[in-house]
Every structure is written in C-alpha cells, then in structure tokens.
Amino acid sequence: MKLIVDALGTIMEIVMLRYFFNIIFDEKKYNKIMHFFWYVLIGLGIYLSSIYVASGMWKTLNCIVLVVLLQILYKGKIIYKFLLSLFISTIYAMVEMLVGSILVLIYGNMQLIKNNTLIFYTKGVFISKFLTLIVTVALAVYKRRKQTT
C-alpha cells in the first residue's frame, strides 16, 4: 500500500513541477516527446528515492539534484535554474515538515503516529501534496501577474 501512496505522491509532484516550470520558463529546448521522457525518468528517480533512501536529508538532496536535472529541458541561465530548483525543493521539503509537525500537534503523541504509520503516512503525503499544489499555483499566479504588469 505504501508503494501506491508513494507512486501517487510522485505523480502529483511531477505534475506540479511541470506546471510550475512551464510557467516560469518561456522556452523549451526539446520537443514534447523528450519532455515526457525526462519527466517520466525524473519521476521514476523520485519514486525510487522515496522507497529506497531511508534518510530524509538524503531524500531531499536527491530530489534537489533530480529537479536540477529536470531543468535541463528549459532554456535559461544556469544559476537561475539552479536557484529556482533549490527554492522549489526547499518549499516542498518545508511543506512536508510542516504537515508532519501538524500531525504530531493534532494527535499529540509521536508513538501513536509511529504505530499507525501507513494511515498517518497517507494523510501526510496527500495533505503535503495539496498544500504544495496551493503554493505552486500561488507562485505561478504571482509570476503571471508580474509578467503582465
């Protein structure tokens, strides 16, 4: 069941990244087929990282590296793309930590969360992806408004 939750979470993350990058970067380097291939490949990397990497720090670092690799598909300055990758990955990590902290505050007992891991993990993944979607859409709206003014 955890594999399914991880797969759905990865799909949501890849869709959000694609949405965000298509708004931020005006020009793409490659055609749609190449983009699809790279997004699937990076999504597979994120998925495998969520399964096989135990440390949260290494998962975050891996995600940052994969997001940087994803930006190869777009034209732009390398430093800008790197900083944007770092920024979006940091936001995603902060949202996940915030959701974990909120779950601990709501249920008040870390042991309760550890004993019912799959239930809380599923709640955490979907709540964090939903909040990340809100942040991603807000950033995209801000970028669009800034471009029109």
GROMACS .gro file of C-alpha atoms in nm:
model
  149
    1MET     CA    1   0.000   0.000   0.000
    2LYS     CA    2   0.287   0.238   0.080
    3LEU     CA    3   0.419   0.186  -0.274
    4ILE     CA    4   0.087   0.303  -0.416
    5VAL     CA    5   0.084   0.611  -0.190
    6ASP     CA    6   0.442   0.689  -0.293
    7ALA     CA    7   0.354   0.646  -0.662
    8LEU     CA    8   0.055   0.879  -0.635
    9GLY     CA    9   0.262   1.133  -0.441
   10THR     CA   10   0.535   1.121  -0.705
   11ILE     CA   11   0.286   1.167  -0.987
   12MET     CA   12   0.138   1.470  -0.810
   13GLU     CA   13   0.485   1.616  -0.756
   14ILE     CA   14   0.587   1.569  -1.120
   15VAL     CA   15   0.264   1.727  -1.244
   16MET     CA   16   0.320   2.027  -1.015
   17LEU     CA   17   0.682   2.065  -1.126
   18ARG     CA   18   0.580   2.051  -1.492
   19TYR     CA   19   0.308   2.309  -1.437
   20PHE     CA   20   0.544   2.539  -1.248
   21PHE     CA   21   0.835   2.510  -1.492
   22ASN     CA   22   0.615   2.561  -1.797
   23ILE     CA   23   0.501   2.891  -1.649
   24ILE     CA   24   0.842   3.005  -1.525
   25PHE     CA   25   1.040   2.917  -1.838
   26ASP     CA   26   0.912   3.057  -2.163
   27GLU     CA   27   1.122   2.848  -2.397
   28LYS     CA   28   1.184   2.475  -2.406
   29LYS     CA   29   1.495   2.319  -2.552
   30TYR     CA   30   1.335   1.997  -2.673
   31ASN     CA   31   1.009   1.863  -2.817
   32LYS     CA   32   0.714   1.720  -2.619
   33ILE     CA   33   0.829   1.359  -2.651
   34MET     CA   34   1.168   1.440  -2.498
   35HIS     CA   35   0.997   1.634  -2.219
   36PHE     CA   36   0.765   1.343  -2.147
   37PHE     CA   37   1.057   1.101  -2.140
   38TRP     CA   38   1.259   1.319  -1.899
   39TYR     CA   39   0.963   1.381  -1.669
   40VAL     CA   40   0.895   1.008  -1.651
   41LEU     CA   41   1.263   0.937  -1.586
   42ILE     CA   42   1.288   1.201  -1.311
   43GLY     CA   43   0.958   1.081  -1.164
   44LEU     CA   44   1.097   0.729  -1.151
   45GLY     CA   45   1.405   0.864  -0.974
   46ILE     CA   46   1.192   1.046  -0.716
   47TYR     CA   47   0.978   0.736  -0.667
   48LEU     CA   48   1.275   0.504  -0.620
   49SER     CA   49   1.431   0.755  -0.382
   50SER     CA   50   1.114   0.759  -0.171
   51ILE     CA   51   1.128   0.380  -0.148
   52TYR     CA   52   1.497   0.302  -0.106
   53VAL     CA   53   1.652   0.608   0.060
   54ALA     CA   54   1.595   0.596   0.436
   55SER     CA   55   1.731   0.933   0.546
   56GLY     CA   56   1.511   1.238   0.500
   57MET     CA   57   1.816   1.453   0.435
   58TRP     CA   58   1.935   1.227   0.151
   59LYS     CA   59   1.584   1.213   0.003
   60THR     CA   60   1.572   1.593  -0.003
   61LEU     CA   61   1.919   1.619  -0.156
   62ASN     CA   62   1.828   1.358  -0.417
   63CYS     CA   63   1.509   1.549  -0.500
   64ILE     CA   64   1.707   1.872  -0.544
   65VAL     CA   65   1.950   1.701  -0.781
   66LEU     CA   66   1.666   1.548  -0.982
   67VAL     CA   67   1.482   1.881  -1.007
   68VAL     CA   68   1.805   2.047  -1.128
   69LEU     CA   69   1.836   1.775  -1.392
   70LEU     CA   70   1.477   1.836  -1.497
   71GLN     CA   71   1.555   2.197  -1.573
   72ILE     CA   72   1.796   2.092  -1.847
   73LEU     CA   73   1.483   2.078  -2.061
   74TYR     CA   74   1.437   2.454  -2.045
   75LYS     CA   75   1.634   2.750  -2.176
   76GLY     CA   76   1.771   2.996  -1.925
   77LYS     CA   77   2.070   3.091  -1.718
   78ILE     CA   78   2.222   2.800  -1.526
   79ILE     CA   79   2.248   2.989  -1.197
   80TYR     CA   80   1.885   3.100  -1.222
   81LYS     CA   81   1.772   2.744  -1.290
   82PHE     CA   82   1.982   2.610  -1.002
   83LEU     CA   83   1.850   2.869  -0.755
   84LEU     CA   84   1.494   2.804  -0.871
   85SER     CA   85   1.545   2.430  -0.819
   86LEU     CA   86   1.681   2.493  -0.472
   87PHE     CA   87   1.391   2.726  -0.395
   88ILE     CA   88   1.114   2.493  -0.511
   89SER     CA   89   1.272   2.189  -0.346
   90THR     CA   90   1.308   2.382  -0.020
   91ILE     CA   91   0.943   2.482  -0.032
   92TYR     CA   92   0.839   2.121  -0.094
   93ALA     CA   93   1.054   2.000   0.198
   94MET     CA   94   0.924   2.272   0.430
   95VAL     CA   95   0.564   2.186   0.348
   96GLU     CA   96   0.629   1.818   0.426
   97MET     CA   97   0.792   1.907   0.760
   98LEU     CA   98   0.505   2.142   0.841
   99VAL     CA   99   0.247   1.872   0.773
  100GLY     CA  100   0.441   1.624   0.987
  101SER     CA  101   0.455   1.876   1.271
  102ILE     CA  102   0.084   1.949   1.240
  103LEU     CA  103   0.002   1.578   1.256
  104VAL     CA  104   0.209   1.548   1.574
  105LEU     CA  105   0.033   1.851   1.722
  106ILE     CA  106  -0.312   1.720   1.633
  107TYR     CA  107  -0.259   1.369   1.761
  108GLY     CA  108  -0.024   1.476   2.039
  109ASN     CA  109   0.175   1.156   2.053
  110MET     CA  110   0.460   1.060   1.826
  111GLN     CA  111   0.428   0.696   1.936
  112LEU     CA  112   0.066   0.689   1.813
  113ILE     CA  113   0.182   0.812   1.474
  114LYS     CA  114   0.461   0.552   1.458
  115ASN     CA  115   0.222   0.268   1.548
  116ASN     CA  116  -0.026   0.365   1.275
  117THR     CA  117   0.239   0.455   1.022
  118LEU     CA  118   0.054   0.385   0.697
  119ILE     CA  119  -0.255   0.582   0.797
  120PHE     CA  120  -0.054   0.886   0.901
  121TYR     CA  121   0.186   0.849   0.610
  122THR     CA  122  -0.103   0.851   0.363
  123LYS     CA  123  -0.260   1.153   0.532
  124GLY     CA  124   0.075   1.330   0.538
  125VAL     CA  125   0.152   1.265   0.173
  126PHE     CA  126  -0.184   1.386   0.045
  127ILE     CA  127  -0.205   1.687   0.274
  128SER     CA  128   0.151   1.791   0.190
  129LYS     CA  129   0.096   1.749  -0.184
  130PHE     CA  130  -0.226   1.950  -0.162
  131LEU     CA  131  -0.052   2.231   0.027
  132THR     CA  132   0.239   2.216  -0.217
  133LEU     CA  133  -0.009   2.249  -0.503
  134ILE     CA  134  -0.153   2.561  -0.339
  135VAL     CA  135   0.196   2.711  -0.302
  136THR     CA  136   0.289   2.616  -0.660
  137VAL     CA  137  -0.026   2.771  -0.804
  138ALA     CA  138   0.024   3.084  -0.592
  139LEU     CA  139   0.382   3.122  -0.721
  140ALA     CA  140   0.266   3.066  -1.078
  141VAL     CA  141  -0.011   3.325  -1.043
  142TYR     CA  142   0.239   3.570  -0.896
  143LYS     CA  143   0.475   3.509  -1.190
  144ARG     CA  144   0.195   3.559  -1.445
  145ARG     CA  145   0.080   3.883  -1.280
  146LYS     CA  146   0.435   4.009  -1.268
  147GLN     CA  147   0.475   3.939  -1.640
  148THR     CA  148   0.158   4.126  -1.734
  149THR     CA  149   0.249   4.442  -1.541
   0.00000   0.00000   0.00000
